[in-house]
Amino acid sequence: MNPGGGMIPACVSKVELRIECHNLLNKDVSSKSDPCAVLYLQNKGKKWIEVGRTENIQNSLDPAFSKPFQIDYFFEQVQHVRVCVYDIDNATPQLGDDDFLGEVECSLGQIVSSSPFNKPLLLRNKQKAGHGAITIRAEEMSGSNERVYLSFAAKKLDNKDFMGKSDPFVEVFRVALDGGLQMVHRTEVIKNNLNPTWRPFSIPLQTLCLNDHNREIHLKCFDWDSDGSHDYIGGCTTTLAQMLQTGKSQVELTFINPKKQAKKKDYKGSGILSVVSCKVNKEHSFLDFIFGGLQINFTVGIDFTGSNGDPRTPNSLHYIDPHRPNEYMQAIYAVGAVCQDYDSDKMFPALGFGARIPPNNQLSFEFALNFQPNNPFCAGVQGIVDAYRNCLPQIALYGPTNVAPIIYHVARFAAQAKEAESQAYFVLLLLTDGIITDMGDTRKAIVYASHLPMSLIIVGVGGADFSDMVALDGDDGILRAPSGEPVKRDIVQFVPFRDFKNVSMDSASAPELASHVLAEIPSQVCQYFKMQGMAPKPRPM
């Protein structure tokens, strides 16, 4: 949820990809190759769908294609991309009769996180296509990422109540493309006040006036009534260009009520609206930070309490089935597959809690899966899974389910990043099979972490009752520490894994799990850096 109320829209961006190649194979005898690049995206059925083709450049082994590709970008999904380069020597649309010069396969996340993305071109047999290489550059496409910040006050409003004073509020309308009026904002009601000052608010420039500073904006003031029959006080018309003059002189607008104006010859208005402040600020997007070098640091925390069952038995949640991964492994693969594209070294800490561990069989709620406390890092997502499998025979599942220590573990690193003002962000994937037993400490840890560059994803594994865990997710209210301190921002996403199982109990539901739990990460990243007043770093050239 947005701290100011209302749902935060999904972070969907359009990116433009531009392609150039170097040292292509020469397939022509009397001249050079005539290259064309073809872009494919993989659909849910894992079929490659052609998105489009660049222009065909004549006689060049180092083409820089001018035609870009525009595609939708979703942080929470692994979007598989393939670019194939062909030597086009005929006018047929089929590519089977054209010489193949090489290809590259990657994810869109890899492209945007390392733009410019440079890779050697490969042949069908995965051997290098000579010295051929490809460079892909990504740019975010957006109509506007500007936001208007407004503050209104009024004075001398008409009194519409007999037993007291008016309870005024203002509705803001834009003129739509068809000429009609569309309401885009409503202020709060100020009770019993003819000289109200409403809370400041912000609204996207696109929403307020379709990015047109001179498009008419209509403001209507009403006296609130509990039965919904609000009395019209008056209205006025302005533009964003006019309201922006508040930086030079005070902007005052007169509310006019046409019915009252028609009845009174000396009518001068039904009150004055003052534009206290008006400014337009750029809102930095998630991709602005990624292009500036933001690193997403991914950590996994795994529940090894006794309620999971003996890992040696098939009914255990930690049972290693030779034919299919268990739910813990599925969640690691799914979420890690997305996050790994945004971490340059691909080294991820993996921690466990709630087990007795070697060498002294002591109970621990914060241990490295590789049993190296000073170096808990695993190489890639597969490294996490391997460390998980290797540690299971060496530990004794115990309890209780205390998760606060692992949250604080990651928070310590996030606090160091905040202190250094570095553009790093930490995502903790916490996997648990039961009710959290240190709920008070966990709430306290989350409130602390909400001040830091950190998000927490909790996935409930198995069939336990997780209803008490929903309270940790800010979508259902303002989480508070036992002391009463509220979260600074919503950083928690909780889901039961069972909600994403398909009928065949196959792991194919894992991408849907990742898409759901990671969808809010981009907005949480932007909220944190906005809260800190930090802009993205300049993009490396």
Coordinates of N, CA and C in Angstrom, one line a residue, residues 180-388:
G180 N -14.9 16.1 -22.0 CA -15.6 15.9 -20.8 C -14.7 16.1 -19.6
L181 N -15.2 16.1 -18.4 CA -14.5 16.3 -17.2 C -14.2 15.0 -16.5
Q182 N -13.0 14.8 -16.0 CA -12.7 13.5 -15.3 C -12.1 13.9 -14.0
M183 N -12.7 13.4 -12.9 CA -12.1 13.8 -11.6 C -10.8 13.0 -11.3
V184 N -9.8 13.7 -10.8 CA -8.5 13.1 -10.6 C -8.0 13.1 -9.2
H185 N -8.7 13.9 -8.4 CA -8.3 14.0 -6.9 C -9.5 14.6 -6.1
R186 N -9.6 14.2 -4.9 CA -10.5 14.8 -3.9 C -9.8 15.0 -2.6
T187 N -9.8 16.2 -2.1 CA -9.2 16.5 -0.8 C -9.9 15.9 0.3
E188 N -9.4 16.0 1.5 CA -10.1 15.6 2.7 C -11.1 16.6 3.1
V189 N -12.1 16.3 3.9 CA -13.1 17.2 4.4 C -12.5 18.0 5.7
I190 N -12.6 19.3 5.7 CA -12.3 20.1 6.8 C -13.6 20.5 7.5
K191 N -13.8 20.0 8.7 CA -15.0 20.2 9.4 C -15.1 21.7 10.0
N192 N -16.3 22.2 9.8 CA -16.7 23.5 10.5 C -15.7 24.6 10.3
N193 N -15.4 24.9 9.0 CA -14.3 25.9 8.8 C -14.6 26.6 7.4
L194 N -14.7 27.9 7.4 CA -14.9 28.7 6.2 C -13.6 29.2 5.6
N195 N -12.4 28.9 6.4 CA -11.1 29.3 5.9 C -10.2 28.1 6.0
P196 N -10.5 27.1 5.3 CA -9.7 25.8 5.5 C -8.3 25.8 4.8
T197 N -7.4 25.0 5.3 CA -6.2 24.7 4.6 C -6.1 23.1 4.5
W198 N -6.1 22.6 3.3 CA -6.1 21.2 3.1 C -4.7 20.6 3.0
R199 N -4.6 19.4 3.3 CA -3.3 18.7 3.3 C -2.7 18.8 1.9
P200 N -1.3 18.9 1.8 CA -0.7 18.9 0.5 C -0.9 17.5 -0.1
F201 N -0.9 17.4 -1.4 CA -1.0 16.1 -2.1 C -0.2 16.2 -3.4
S202 N 0.0 15.0 -3.9 CA 0.7 15.0 -5.2 C 0.0 14.1 -6.2
I203 N 0.2 14.3 -7.5 CA -0.5 13.6 -8.5 C 0.4 13.6 -9.7
P204 N 0.4 12.4 -10.5 CA 1.2 12.4 -11.7 C 0.8 13.5 -12.7
L205 N 1.8 14.1 -13.4 CA 1.5 15.1 -14.4 C 0.6 14.6 -15.4
Q206 N 0.8 13.3 -15.8 CA -0.1 12.7 -16.9 C -1.5 12.7 -16.4
T207 N -1.7 12.3 -15.1 CA -3.1 12.2 -14.6 C -3.7 13.6 -14.5
L208 N -3.0 14.6 -14.0 CA -3.6 15.9 -13.8 C -4.0 16.6 -15.0
C209 N -3.1 16.6 -16.1 CA -3.4 17.4 -17.2 C -2.9 16.8 -18.5
L210 N -2.7 15.5 -18.5 CA -2.2 14.8 -19.7 C -0.9 15.4 -20.2
N211 N 0.0 15.8 -19.3 CA 1.3 16.4 -19.6 C 1.2 17.7 -20.3
D212 N 0.1 18.3 -20.3 CA -0.1 19.6 -21.0 C -0.3 20.7 -20.0
H213 N 0.7 21.6 -19.8 CA 0.6 22.6 -18.8 C -0.5 23.6 -19.0
N214 N -1.0 23.7 -20.2 CA -2.0 24.7 -20.5 C -3.4 24.1 -20.7
R215 N -3.6 22.8 -20.3 CA -4.9 22.2 -20.4 C -5.7 22.6 -19.2
E216 N -7.0 22.9 -19.4 CA -7.8 23.4 -18.3 C -8.0 22.4 -17.2
I217 N -7.9 22.9 -16.0 CA -8.2 22.1 -14.8 C -9.3 22.8 -14.0
H218 N -10.4 22.0 -13.7 CA -11.5 22.6 -13.0 C -11.5 22.2 -11.5
L219 N -11.7 23.1 -10.6 CA -11.7 22.9 -9.2 C -13.1 23.2 -8.7
K220 N -13.7 22.3 -8.0 CA -15.1 22.4 -7.4 C -15.0 22.2 -5.9
C221 N -15.7 23.2 -5.2 CA -15.7 23.1 -3.7 C -17.1 22.8 -3.3
F222 N -17.2 21.8 -2.3 CA -18.5 21.4 -1.8 C -18.5 21.5 -0.3
D223 N -19.7 21.6 0.3 CA -19.9 21.4 1.7 C -20.4 20.0 1.9
W224 N -19.6 19.2 2.7 CA -19.9 17.8 2.9 C -21.1 17.6 3.8
D225 N -22.0 16.7 3.4 CA -23.1 16.2 4.2 C -23.0 14.7 4.4
S226 N -23.4 14.3 5.6 CA -23.3 12.8 5.9 C -24.1 12.0 5.0
D227 N -25.2 12.5 4.5 CA -26.1 11.7 3.6 C -25.7 11.7 2.2
G228 N -24.6 12.3 1.9 CA -24.1 12.3 0.5 C -24.6 13.4 -0.4
S229 N -25.5 14.2 0.1 CA -26.1 15.3 -0.7 C -25.3 16.6 -0.5
H230 N -24.0 16.5 -0.9 CA -23.1 17.6 -0.7 C -23.6 18.9 -1.4
D231 N -23.5 20.0 -0.7 CA -23.9 21.3 -1.3 C -22.8 21.9 -2.1
Y232 N -23.1 22.4 -3.3 CA -22.1 23.0 -4.1 C -21.8 24.4 -3.6
I233 N -20.6 24.7 -3.3 CA -20.2 26.1 -2.9 C -19.8 26.9 -4.2
G234 N -18.9 26.4 -5.0 CA -18.6 27.1 -6.2 C -17.4 26.4 -6.9
G235 N -17.1 26.9 -8.1 CA -16.0 26.3 -8.8 C -15.2 27.4 -9.5
C236 N -14.0 26.9 -10.0 CA -13.1 27.8 -10.8 C -12.3 27.0 -11.8
T237 N -11.7 27.7 -12.7 CA -10.9 27.0 -13.8 C -9.5 27.6 -13.8
T238 N -8.5 26.8 -14.0 CA -7.2 27.2 -14.0 C -6.4 26.3 -14.9
T239 N -5.1 26.5 -15.0 CA -4.2 25.6 -15.7 C -3.0 25.4 -14.8
L240 N -2.2 24.3 -15.1 CA -1.0 24.1 -14.3 C 0.0 25.2 -14.5
A241 N 0.0 25.8 -15.7 CA 0.9 26.9 -16.0 C 0.6 28.1 -15.1
Q242 N -0.7 28.3 -14.8 CA -1.1 29.4 -14.0 C -0.7 29.1 -12.5
M243 N -1.0 27.9 -12.1 CA -0.7 27.6 -10.7 C 0.8 27.6 -10.4
L244 N 1.6 27.3 -11.4 CA 3.1 27.3 -11.2 C 3.6 28.7 -10.9
Q245 N 2.8 29.7 -11.1 CA 3.2 31.1 -10.8 C 3.3 31.4 -9.4
T246 N 2.9 30.4 -8.5 CA 3.0 30.6 -7.1 C 4.4 30.9 -6.6
G247 N 5.4 30.5 -7.4 CA 6.8 30.8 -7.1 C 7.2 32.3 -7.2
K248 N 6.3 33.0 -8.0 CA 6.6 34.4 -8.3 C 5.6 35.3 -7.5
S249 N 4.4 34.9 -7.5 CA 3.3 35.7 -6.8 C 2.2 34.8 -6.4
Q250 N 1.4 35.2 -5.4 CA 0.3 34.4 -4.9 C -0.7 34.2 -6.0
V251 N -1.2 33.0 -6.2 CA -2.3 32.7 -7.1 C -3.5 32.5 -6.4
E252 N -4.5 33.3 -6.6 CA -5.8 33.3 -6.0 C -6.9 33.2 -7.0
L253 N -7.8 32.3 -6.8 CA -8.9 32.0 -7.8 C -10.3 32.2 -7.1
T254 N -11.2 32.7 -7.7 CA -12.5 33.0 -7.1 C -13.5 31.8 -7.4
F255 N -14.1 31.2 -6.4 CA -15.1 30.2 -6.6 C -16.4 30.9 -7.0
I256 N -17.0 30.4 -8.1 CA -18.2 31.0 -8.7 C -19.3 29.9 -8.6
N257 N -20.5 30.3 -8.1 CA -21.6 29.4 -8.1 C -22.6 30.0 -9.1
P258 N -22.8 29.5 -10.3 CA -23.7 30.1 -11.3 C -25.1 30.4 -10.8
K259 N -25.7 29.5 -10.0 CA -27.1 29.7 -9.6 C -27.1 31.0 -8.7
K260 N -26.2 31.1 -7.8 CA -26.1 32.3 -6.9 C -25.8 33.5 -7.7
Q261 N -24.9 33.4 -8.7 CA -24.5 34.5 -9.5 C -25.7 35.1 -10.3
A262 N -26.6 34.2 -10.8 CA -27.8 34.6 -11.6 C -28.8 35.3 -10.7
K263 N -28.8 35.1 -9.4 CA -29.8 35.7 -8.5 C -29.4 37.0 -8.0
K264 N -28.1 37.2 -7.8 CA -27.6 38.4 -7.2 C -26.8 39.3 -8.1
K265 N -27.2 40.6 -8.3 CA -26.5 41.5 -9.2 C -25.2 41.9 -8.7
D266 N -25.0 41.9 -7.3 CA -23.7 42.4 -6.8 C -22.9 41.2 -6.3
Y267 N -23.2 40.0 -6.9 CA -22.4 38.8 -6.5 C -21.0 38.9 -6.9
K268 N -20.1 38.6 -5.9 CA -18.6 38.7 -6.2 C -17.9 37.4 -6.0
G269 N -18.7 36.3 -5.7 CA -18.0 35.0 -5.6 C -18.4 34.3 -4.3
S270 N -18.1 33.1 -4.2 CA -18.5 32.3 -3.0 C -17.2 31.8 -2.2
G271 N -16.2 32.6 -2.4 CA -14.9 32.3 -1.6 C -13.7 32.3 -2.5
I272 N -12.6 32.4 -1.9 CA -11.3 32.5 -2.6 C -10.5 31.2 -2.4
L273 N -10.0 30.6 -3.5 CA -9.1 29.5 -3.4 C -7.7 30.0 -3.6
S274 N -6.8 29.7 -2.7 CA -5.4 30.1 -2.8 C -4.6 28.9 -3.1
V275 N -3.7 29.0 -4.1 CA -2.8 27.9 -4.4 C -1.5 28.2 -3.6
V276 N -1.4 27.5 -2.4 CA -0.4 27.8 -1.5 C 1.0 27.4 -2.1
S277 N 1.0 26.3 -2.7 CA 2.3 25.9 -3.4 C 2.0 25.0 -4.6
C278 N 2.8 25.0 -5.6 CA 2.7 24.2 -6.7 C 4.0 24.0 -7.4
K279 N 4.5 22.8 -7.5 CA 5.7 22.5 -8.1 C 5.7 21.2 -8.8
V280 N 6.5 21.0 -9.8 CA 6.6 19.8 -10.6 C 8.0 19.2 -10.4
N281 N 8.0 17.9 -9.9 CA 9.3 17.2 -9.7 C 9.3 16.0 -10.5
K282 N 10.5 15.6 -10.9 CA 10.7 14.3 -11.6 C 10.7 13.2 -10.6
E283 N 10.0 12.1 -10.9 CA 10.0 10.9 -10.1 C 10.9 9.9 -10.7
H284 N 12.0 9.6 -10.0 CA 12.9 8.6 -10.5 C 12.3 7.2 -10.5
S285 N 12.5 6.5 -11.6 CA 11.9 5.1 -11.7 C 12.9 4.1 -11.2
F286 N 12.5 2.9 -11.1 CA 13.3 1.8 -10.7 C 14.5 1.6 -11.7
L287 N 14.1 1.7 -13.0 CA 15.2 1.5 -14.0 C 16.2 2.6 -14.0
D288 N 15.8 3.9 -13.6 CA 16.8 4.9 -13.4 C 17.9 4.5 -12.4
F289 N 17.5 3.8 -11.3 CA 18.4 3.4 -10.3 C 19.3 2.2 -10.9
I290 N 18.6 1.3 -11.6 CA 19.3 0.1 -12.1 C 20.4 0.6 -13.2
F291 N 20.0 1.5 -14.0 CA 20.9 2.1 -15.0 C 22.1 2.8 -14.3
G292 N 21.8 3.3 -13.1 CA 22.8 4.0 -12.4 C 23.7 3.1 -11.6
G293 N 23.5 1.8 -11.7 CA 24.4 0.8 -11.0 C 23.9 0.2 -9.7
L294 N 22.6 0.4 -9.4 CA 22.0 -0.2 -8.2 C 22.2 -1.7 -8.2
Q295 N 22.7 -2.2 -7.1 CA 22.8 -3.7 -6.9 C 21.7 -4.2 -6.0
I296 N 21.1 -5.3 -6.4 CA 20.1 -6.0 -5.5 C 20.8 -7.1 -4.9
N297 N 21.0 -7.1 -3.5 CA 21.7 -8.1 -2.8 C 20.6 -9.1 -2.2
F298 N 20.7 -10.3 -2.7 CA 19.7 -11.3 -2.4 C 20.2 -12.3 -1.3
T299 N 19.4 -12.5 -0.2 CA 19.8 -13.4 0.9 C 18.6 -14.4 1.1
V300 N 18.9 -15.6 1.4 CA 17.9 -16.6 1.7 C 18.0 -17.0 3.2
G301 N 16.8 -17.1 3.9 CA 16.8 -17.7 5.2 C 15.8 -18.8 5.3
I302 N 16.3 -20.0 5.8 CA 15.5 -21.2 5.7 C 15.1 -21.8 7.1
D303 N 13.9 -22.2 7.2 CA 13.4 -22.7 8.5 C 13.7 -24.2 8.6
F304 N 14.5 -24.5 9.7 CA 14.9 -25.9 9.9 C 14.3 -26.4 11.3
T305 N 13.1 -25.9 11.6 CA 12.5 -26.3 12.9 C 11.9 -27.7 12.7
G306 N 11.6 -28.4 13.8 CA 11.2 -29.8 13.8 C 9.9 -30.0 13.2
S307 N 9.0 -29.0 13.1 CA 7.7 -29.1 12.5 C 7.7 -29.4 11.1
N308 N 8.9 -29.3 10.4 CA 9.0 -29.7 9.0 C 9.0 -31.2 8.8
G309 N 9.3 -31.9 9.9 CA 9.3 -33.4 9.7 C 10.7 -33.9 9.4
D310 N 11.0 -35.1 9.7 CA 12.3 -35.8 9.5 C 12.6 -35.7 8.0
P311 N 13.7 -35.0 7.6 CA 14.1 -34.9 6.2 C 14.3 -36.3 5.5
R312 N 14.5 -37.3 6.2 CA 14.7 -38.6 5.6 C 13.4 -39.3 5.2
T313 N 12.3 -38.8 5.6 CA 11.0 -39.4 5.3 C 10.3 -38.6 4.2
P314 N 9.5 -39.2 3.3 CA 8.9 -38.6 2.2 C 7.9 -37.5 2.5
N315 N 7.3 -37.6 3.8 CA 6.3 -36.6 4.1 C 6.9 -35.4 4.7
S316 N 8.2 -35.3 4.8 CA 8.9 -34.1 5.3 C 8.9 -33.0 4.3
L317 N 8.8 -31.8 4.7 CA 8.9 -30.6 3.8 C 10.3 -30.5 3.3
H318 N 11.3 -31.0 4.0 CA 12.7 -31.0 3.6 C 13.1 -32.2 2.9
Y319 N 12.2 -33.1 2.6 CA 12.6 -34.4 1.9 C 13.2 -34.1 0.5
I320 N 14.3 -34.7 0.2 CA 14.9 -34.5 -1.1 C 14.5 -35.6 -2.1
D321 N 13.5 -35.3 -2.9 CA 12.9 -36.2 -3.9 C 13.9 -36.2 -5.1
P322 N 14.3 -37.3 -5.5 CA 15.2 -37.3 -6.7 C 14.6 -36.9 -8.0
H323 N 13.2 -36.8 -8.0 CA 12.5 -36.5 -9.3 C 12.0 -35.1 -9.4
R324 N 11.8 -34.4 -8.2 CA 11.3 -33.1 -8.3 C 11.8 -32.3 -7.0
P325 N 12.0 -31.0 -7.2 CA 12.4 -30.2 -6.0 C 11.3 -30.0 -5.0
N326 N 11.7 -29.9 -3.7 CA 10.6 -29.7 -2.7 C 10.3 -28.2 -2.8
E327 N 9.3 -27.8 -1.9 CA 8.8 -26.4 -2.0 C 9.9 -25.4 -1.6
Y328 N 10.7 -25.7 -0.7 CA 11.8 -24.8 -0.3 C 12.7 -24.5 -1.5
M329 N 13.1 -25.6 -2.2 CA 13.9 -25.5 -3.4 C 13.2 -24.7 -4.5
Q330 N 11.9 -25.0 -4.7 CA 11.2 -24.3 -5.8 C 11.2 -22.8 -5.5
A331 N 10.9 -22.4 -4.3 CA 10.9 -21.0 -4.0 C 12.2 -20.3 -4.2
I332 N 13.3 -21.0 -3.8 CA 14.6 -20.5 -4.0 C 14.9 -20.3 -5.5
Y333 N 14.6 -21.3 -6.3 CA 14.9 -21.2 -7.7 C 14.1 -20.1 -8.3
A334 N 12.8 -20.0 -8.0 CA 11.9 -19.0 -8.6 C 12.3 -17.6 -8.3
V335 N 12.4 -17.2 -7.0 CA 12.8 -15.9 -6.6 C 14.2 -15.5 -7.0
G336 N 15.1 -16.5 -6.8 CA 16.5 -16.3 -7.1 C 16.8 -16.0 -8.5
A337 N 16.0 -16.7 -9.4 CA 16.2 -16.5 -10.8 C 16.0 -15.1 -11.3
V338 N 15.1 -14.4 -10.6 CA 14.8 -13.0 -10.9 C 15.9 -12.1 -10.3
C339 N 16.2 -12.3 -9.0 CA 17.1 -11.4 -8.3 C 18.6 -11.5 -8.8
Q340 N 19.0 -12.7 -9.3 CA 20.4 -12.9 -9.6 C 20.8 -12.0 -10.8
D341 N 19.9 -11.5 -11.6 CA 20.3 -10.7 -12.7 C 20.7 -9.3 -12.3
Y342 N 20.4 -8.9 -11.0 CA 20.7 -7.6 -10.6 C 21.8 -7.5 -9.5
D343 N 22.6 -8.6 -9.4 CA 23.7 -8.7 -8.5 C 24.9 -9.1 -9.4
S344 N 25.9 -8.2 -9.5 CA 27.0 -8.4 -10.4 C 27.9 -9.6 -10.1
D345 N 28.1 -9.9 -8.8 CA 29.0 -11.0 -8.5 C 28.3 -12.4 -8.3
K346 N 27.0 -12.4 -8.2 CA 26.2 -13.6 -8.1 C 26.6 -14.5 -6.9
M347 N 27.0 -13.8 -5.9 CA 27.3 -14.5 -4.6 C 26.3 -14.1 -3.6
F348 N 25.6 -15.2 -3.1 CA 24.4 -14.9 -2.2 C 24.6 -15.6 -0.8
P349 N 24.4 -14.8 0.3 CA 24.4 -15.4 1.6 C 23.1 -16.4 1.7
A350 N 23.4 -17.5 2.3 CA 22.3 -18.5 2.6 C 22.4 -18.8 4.1
L351 N 21.3 -18.6 4.8 CA 21.3 -18.8 6.3 C 20.1 -19.7 6.7
G352 N 20.3 -20.4 7.8 CA 19.3 -21.2 8.4 C 19.0 -20.8 9.8
F353 N 17.8 -21.3 10.3 CA 17.5 -21.1 11.7 C 16.6 -22.2 12.3
G354 N 16.7 -22.4 13.6 CA 15.9 -23.3 14.3 C 16.4 -24.7 14.3
A355 N 17.7 -24.9 14.1 CA 18.3 -26.3 14.2 C 19.5 -26.3 15.1
R356 N 19.8 -27.6 15.5 CA 21.1 -27.8 16.2 C 22.2 -28.1 15.1
I357 N 23.3 -27.4 15.3 CA 24.3 -27.5 14.2 C 25.6 -28.0 14.7
P358 N 26.5 -28.6 13.8 CA 27.8 -29.0 14.2 C 28.7 -27.8 14.4
P359 N 29.8 -27.9 15.2 CA 30.3 -29.2 15.7 C 29.8 -29.6 17.1
N360 N 29.2 -28.7 17.8 CA 28.8 -28.9 19.2 C 27.3 -29.1 19.4
N361 N 26.6 -29.3 18.3 CA 25.1 -29.5 18.4 C 24.4 -28.4 19.1
Q362 N 24.9 -27.2 19.0 CA 24.2 -26.1 19.7 C 23.1 -25.5 18.8
L363 N 22.0 -25.1 19.5 CA 20.8 -24.5 18.8 C 21.2 -23.1 18.2
S364 N 20.8 -22.9 17.0 CA 21.1 -21.7 16.3 C 19.9 -21.1 15.5
F365 N 19.8 -19.8 15.6 CA 18.7 -19.2 14.8 C 19.3 -18.2 13.7
E366 N 20.6 -18.4 13.5 CA 21.3 -17.6 12.5 C 22.6 -18.3 12.1
F367 N 22.5 -19.3 11.2 CA 23.8 -20.0 10.9 C 23.9 -20.1 9.4
A368 N 25.1 -20.1 8.9 CA 25.4 -20.2 7.4 C 25.2 -21.7 7.0
L369 N 24.5 -21.8 5.9 CA 24.2 -23.2 5.4 C 25.5 -23.9 5.0
N370 N 26.6 -23.2 4.7 CA 27.9 -23.8 4.4 C 28.7 -23.9 5.6
F371 N 28.2 -23.5 6.8 CA 28.9 -23.6 8.1 C 30.1 -22.8 8.1
Q372 N 30.2 -21.7 7.3 CA 31.3 -20.8 7.3 C 30.7 -19.4 7.7
P373 N 30.6 -19.1 9.0 CA 29.9 -17.9 9.5 C 30.5 -16.6 8.9
N374 N 31.8 -16.6 8.6 CA 32.5 -15.4 8.1 C 32.4 -15.3 6.6
N375 N 31.9 -16.4 6.0 CA 31.7 -16.4 4.5 C 30.5 -17.2 4.1
P376 N 29.3 -16.7 4.4 CA 28.1 -17.6 4.1 C 27.6 -17.5 2.7
F377 N 28.5 -17.0 1.8 CA 28.1 -16.8 0.4 C 28.1 -18.1 -0.4
C378 N 27.1 -18.2 -1.3 CA 27.0 -19.3 -2.3 C 27.1 -18.8 -3.7
A379 N 27.7 -19.5 -4.6 CA 27.8 -19.1 -6.0 C 26.6 -19.4 -6.7
G380 N 25.8 -18.3 -7.0 CA 24.6 -18.4 -7.8 C 23.5 -19.1 -7.0
V381 N 22.3 -19.2 -7.7 CA 21.1 -19.8 -7.1 C 21.3 -21.3 -6.9
Q382 N 22.0 -21.9 -7.9 CA 22.3 -23.3 -7.7 C 23.2 -23.6 -6.5
G383 N 24.1 -22.7 -6.2 CA 25.0 -22.8 -5.1 C 24.2 -22.8 -3.8
I384 N 23.1 -22.0 -3.7 CA 22.3 -21.9 -2.5 C 21.6 -23.3 -2.3
V385 N 21.0 -23.8 -3.4 CA 20.3 -25.1 -3.3 C 21.3 -26.2 -3.0
D386 N 22.5 -26.2 -3.5 CA 23.5 -27.2 -3.2 C 23.9 -27.1 -1.7
A387 N 24.1 -25.9 -1.2 CA 24.4 -25.7 0.2 C 23.3 -26.2 1.1
Y388 N 22.0 -26.0 0.7 CA 20.8 -26.4 1.4 C 20.8 -28.0 1.5

